Amino acid sequence: MSEVILQLKNITKRFPGVVALNNVSFDVRAGEVHALCGENGAGKSTLIKTCTGAVIPDEGEIVIDGQSFKQMTPQLADKYGIAVIYQELNSVGDLSASENVFLGNEIRRGVLVDKKEMARRSAEVFESLNIKINPYELVKNLTVGYRQMIEIAKAVSHNARVLIMDEPSAPLTNNETENMFALVEQLKKKGVAIVYISHRMPEIFRLSDRITVMRDGQYIQTLHTQETSNEELIKLMVGRELSATFPPRKTMVSEEVLLKAENLAGNGVKNISFELKKGEILGFAGLIGAGRTELAELIFGVKEIESGTLTWKGKEVKFHCPQEAIAAGIVLCPEDRKNQGLCLPMNIRDNISLSSARRLSRFCVLDWKKVDEISNSYKEKLQIKTPGLFQQAKNLSGGNQQKVVLAKGLATSPELVIFDEPTRGIDVGAKYEIYKLLNSLIEEGKTIIMISSEMEELIGMADRIIVLAEGHYGGEIRKEEFSQQLIMEYASKSY
Amino acid sequence: MKTLNVKQFVKKYAIYLVLLALIIIFSIASPQFLRVSNIVNVVRQASMLGIASVGMIFVMIIGGIDLSVGSVVTFVNIIVAYFMVNMGMNPVLASLVGIGASTLIGFFNGWVVANIKIPPLIVTLATQIIFEGWAYIIAGGMPIFGFPKSFAVLGQGYVGIIPIPVILMVICLIAGSFILNKTFFGRHFYAVGSNAEASELSGVRVKRVHYLAYSLCGFFAGLSGVVMLSRTNSGQVTAGQGFEFDVISALVLGGVSVTGGAGSISCAVAGILIMQILSNGFVLCGISTYLQMVIKGCVLLVAVGFDMLQRMKESTVKKA
C-alpha cells in the first residue's frame, strides 16, 4: 500500500435545514484512483469543496501529509497540490494552449510575458502526458476533450498530487473519453492520487482501485473495486427503503392516447418516442443532464423541434411558443420556481391570473371580479397559506410558491400538466400535499407528466416510468417492474 | 410607534412632499411663480412631457429604456412641418403620418431589442442619432414655418381656460393608466418587467409585449412632437434636444423602477410636475440654462440612487 496523501476525517457540514455531510471520512493514496459515487444530492460535490476550501466544514479534520487542518483555503490547496477539474471547464478561449496552462502563473521577463518560455514548458508537460496539442493553438479552436486535457496539464504543471475529477467524461465523446482514460492511467503511474466522481458504472469499474459510496450526505461504504459488482454498487447507492409515504390513488389510465412523440429531436434530445395515455402519470427519470427538462421544453414549445413529430389528441402539432401549448391545453410547472415559475415581486393574485388573463378579459379589458373569484377559489382549493392575495409571491414558502405556480396553470383548465421537479426544495409535509394534489388532478380526469430526480417519488406516484440517458431513450419501466436498481441501470447507460 | 408612522407616511408620499417643497421654495424665491398665468403655463409646458412619459412608462415597466424619444420628437416635428409647408398636405393627415412614422420607429426599436437581443440602451442610442440626422437632412438645418392657421389650435387653443394640450395630456394619462390597470396585456408589461422567463412560460408573448411597449412609446412621442410643433408654430431641428432626459427623469422621480416591473401613472404625474416646475422655477429665478443642466443631472442621479438603495435594502432584509 502506498502512502495516504489526503485524508478527510469525520467531516460534518450543515446547511440551514439540511445536513449536507454527516460524519464522512474518505482518503486517497498516491498512485490510486478512488471513485466517489452516489445519487444526485448525495453530498459528493460538498465533500470535494471541503478539500479546496470552497466549503468550510463544521466538524472534522482534513489531513494532508500527516498535517491536520480544520479547514482548507484555496491557497493551502494550491500549496499542497490539490487540484480540481470541474465539469464546466475554466479555460479562456482567446488565449493559446500554453497561456492557459500558465494562466494566473505566467512566466515573465520583466513586465512582459515570456510566451516562448511558456510554450516550451507547456510542450514539455504535454509531452510527458502524451498529449498532442500545439502550445500556440488558441483554445477556442480545440474540442472539449482537449480543453479538459489542458486543464489537467495545468494541474500537473502546478505539481498537483491530488487530482479531483468531477464527472470528467460527461461532456466527452467516446474517443475523447478513451484519451482521457489514458491520461488518467499516465497520472496514476506518476504517483498522482486521483479522486474520480462519476455516475457511469463501466468507467468506475475500469479505472478505479477503490470505490466510496455516499448517500444523503452519509458515508456508506468503501469497497475494493475487484471485490464488488455492478449490482452491489447500485444497491448501496440507492438502497434505502421508501421513506416517504405516498397517498393512495385510483388508477385512471385509459386507452386514449393523449400525446404521442415520434423520434422527437432537438434541444439536446435525441430521437425519443413515447405515448402518453389520458389519465396517466408518466414519470421521467434520469440523471441531471439526461434531457428530461429539455424534452419538456420541446413539448411545451419553449424550444424548437428539429425533427420528429408530436401528436396531441390525434392531431400533429408544433407549438412555436408556450402560449400556443397553453391554448391547446398543456401547462408546465417548471423546475426553478423562483426564476421560471413566478414573478416574485408581483402579488399572488396577479401571478395566479397571469396565464389566464387573456381569457378572463373581454375586448382586452380584464374582468377583475372573475380574476378575484378564480384566484380565491384556487387559494382555497390548493390551500395556499397566505394572509391575502395581495402578498408578494416572494414572501411565500417553497411549498406555497409551488402551489401558486400550479394554480396559475390550472386556471387555464389544462388537460396535461407537466411537472418538472415538483417537490424540489420542499419539506416533507408540503411534499405530501403536492402528491395529494397530483392525485386529485388525475381523479379530475387530467393527465400528468412528472419529471423527477427523486426515484422513490416516481416509483410512489407514476403509472409508468421512462428513463432518459444522455438525451436518449434509456428504457421504459412498467409499474410491476418499478425498482430503483432498474432505473439506475437504464439511467447510467452511455451512448 | 408614532415615529414609525411618520416614517411610513414620508416614504409613501415622499414624491408629493418634494413637489410641495418645490412649490413653496419657488413661490418664496419668485413672486410670479404662483400667478395663474404662470401656473397655466407650467401645466401647458408639462403636457408635452406628460404625453411622452405615458409612452415611456410602458418601456420602463418592461425593464427597457428608450433614448430615442427626444430625436423622435424632433423628427416628427420636422416631417410634419415639411409635409404641410413643402408638400401642402392637410394638417390632420400630416400629423397622422408623422405619428405613424414615430410608431414605426418605436416598433423597430422593440423588434431589434426582442429579436437581436441588443441592449435597449444601445439600440435606442443608435436610432436616436439616426433620426436626429434624418431631421437635419430633411430640414437642411433650417427651421420650417408658415403652417395653415388651423394647425395652431392643437397647441395654442383653449377650452374655457384650459389649454388644449393639457386636455390631451390628461386623456393620454387616463388612457395609459387604463391600459396598465384594466387590460390583460397591461398586466403583461409588469410581468415581463419582473420576470421575462416566467412570463414566457406562463404564456405571455414576451416579444410581442416588447413590440407593443416600444411602439406605444413611439406613438406618444410622436403625438408629443405634433403638439410641440403646433405650439411653437415652427419645425425646429433642436425641438426635442434633451427631451428623453426630462422624460426619463420625470418617470424615475415618480417611482418608475429603472430595473422594470414597477411604476404607475398616478405617481408619474408627480414626477412630471416636479421636472416642469424645476424648469419653470429656474427660469423665473434667473438660473442659467447650463446650471439648470447641472442641477437636473444631479436630480436624476439622486432619484435613481434612491430607487437602487431601496431595492438593496429590500433584498438584504429578505436574506436576513
Short mmCIF file of N, CA, C and O in Angstrom, two decimals, chain A residues 21 33 36 48 51 67 80 102 125 135 150 172 175 186 237 264 270 274 286 303 308 318 380 387 446 462:
data_model
loop_
_atom_site.label_atom_id
_atom_site.label_comp_id
_atom_site.label_asym_id
_atom_site.label_seq_id
_atom_site.Cartn_x
_atom_site.Cartn_y
_atom_site.Cartn_z
N LEU A 21 -23.28 16.93 4.87
CA LEU A 21 -22.30 15.88 5.10
C LEU A 21 -22.42 15.47 6.56
O LEU A 21 -22.39 16.32 7.44
N VAL A 33 -6.64 5.46 -8.07
CA VAL A 33 -7.86 6.13 -8.49
C VAL A 33 -8.96 5.70 -7.52
O VAL A 33 -9.28 4.53 -7.41
N LEU A 36 -15.69 8.12 -6.35
CA LEU A 36 -16.66 8.58 -5.37
C LEU A 36 -18.00 8.55 -6.07
O LEU A 36 -18.18 9.18 -7.11
N ILE A 48 -16.09 17.46 -2.00
CA ILE A 48 -14.99 17.95 -2.81
C ILE A 48 -14.64 19.39 -2.43
O ILE A 48 -13.48 19.77 -2.32
N CYS A 51 -12.32 20.05 0.33
CA CYS A 51 -10.90 19.82 0.04
C CYS A 51 -10.24 21.05 -0.57
O CYS A 51 -9.03 21.20 -0.53
N GLN A 67 -0.29 16.34 8.23
CA GLN A 67 -0.59 17.60 8.90
C GLN A 67 -2.10 17.81 8.93
O GLN A 67 -2.78 17.62 7.93
N TYR A 80 -0.45 22.57 -1.34
CA TYR A 80 -0.29 21.13 -1.15
C TYR A 80 -0.64 20.32 -2.39
O TYR A 80 -0.70 19.10 -2.35
N PHE A 102 -0.51 28.30 -18.11
CA PHE A 102 0.15 29.19 -17.14
C PHE A 102 -0.73 30.35 -16.69
O PHE A 102 -0.24 31.33 -16.15
N VAL A 125 5.30 19.59 -20.62
CA VAL A 125 4.24 18.95 -19.84
C VAL A 125 3.36 18.09 -20.75
O VAL A 125 3.06 16.94 -20.43
N PRO A 135 1.22 24.08 -28.49
CA PRO A 135 1.10 25.06 -27.40
C PRO A 135 0.61 26.43 -27.87
O PRO A 135 0.08 27.19 -27.08
N ILE A 150 -5.96 20.30 -21.27
CA ILE A 150 -5.17 21.49 -20.92
C ILE A 150 -5.32 21.79 -19.44
O ILE A 150 -4.36 22.12 -18.75
N LEU A 172 -17.66 14.53 -22.88
CA LEU A 172 -16.76 14.00 -23.90
C LEU A 172 -17.42 12.99 -24.83
O LEU A 172 -18.36 12.29 -24.44
N ASN A 175 -14.40 8.73 -28.14
CA ASN A 175 -12.97 8.79 -28.43
C ASN A 175 -12.22 9.62 -27.42
O ASN A 175 -11.17 9.25 -26.91
N GLN A 186 -1.76 7.50 -17.05
CA GLN A 186 -0.44 8.15 -17.01
C GLN A 186 -0.19 8.80 -15.66
O GLN A 186 0.87 8.65 -15.06
N MET A 237 -25.90 2.53 -3.52
CA MET A 237 -26.17 3.92 -3.85
C MET A 237 -27.60 4.32 -3.56
O MET A 237 -27.87 5.42 -3.11
N LEU A 264 -38.71 12.26 -31.64
CA LEU A 264 -38.59 13.68 -31.32
C LEU A 264 -37.13 14.03 -31.05
O LEU A 264 -36.45 13.36 -30.29
N LYS A 270 -32.52 13.36 -28.22
CA LYS A 270 -32.23 12.59 -29.43
C LYS A 270 -33.25 11.48 -29.67
O LYS A 270 -33.29 10.51 -28.91
N PHE A 274 -42.54 8.14 -27.47
CA PHE A 274 -43.35 7.57 -26.39
C PHE A 274 -44.81 7.95 -26.60
O PHE A 274 -45.13 8.83 -27.42
N GLY A 286 -33.99 9.99 -14.77
CA GLY A 286 -32.70 10.14 -15.44
C GLY A 286 -31.80 10.98 -14.58
O GLY A 286 -32.25 11.61 -13.61
N LYS A 303 -38.60 25.42 -26.87
CA LYS A 303 -37.53 25.24 -27.84
C LYS A 303 -38.09 24.55 -29.08
O LYS A 303 -39.11 23.88 -29.01
N GLY A 308 -38.79 14.85 -36.12
CA GLY A 308 -39.74 14.02 -35.42
C GLY A 308 -41.08 14.73 -35.29
O GLY A 308 -41.20 15.91 -35.64
N LYS A 318 -47.14 21.48 -33.65
CA LYS A 318 -45.82 22.04 -33.42
C LYS A 318 -46.05 23.39 -32.75
O LYS A 318 -46.53 24.33 -33.38
N GLU A 380 -58.25 28.58 -2.03
CA GLU A 380 -58.97 27.64 -1.16
C GLU A 380 -58.65 26.20 -1.56
O GLU A 380 -58.27 25.37 -0.74
N PRO A 387 -51.63 35.38 4.08
CA PRO A 387 -52.56 36.32 4.70
C PRO A 387 -53.54 36.92 3.69
O PRO A 387 -54.63 37.33 4.06
N LYS A 446 -57.43 14.75 -15.44
CA LYS A 446 -56.27 15.34 -16.11
C LYS A 446 -55.16 14.29 -16.26
O LYS A 446 -55.24 13.21 -15.68
N ALA A 462 -45.91 7.37 -10.06
CA ALA A 462 -46.14 7.22 -11.50
C ALA A 462 -46.87 5.92 -11.83
O ALA A 462 -46.87 4.96 -11.05
#
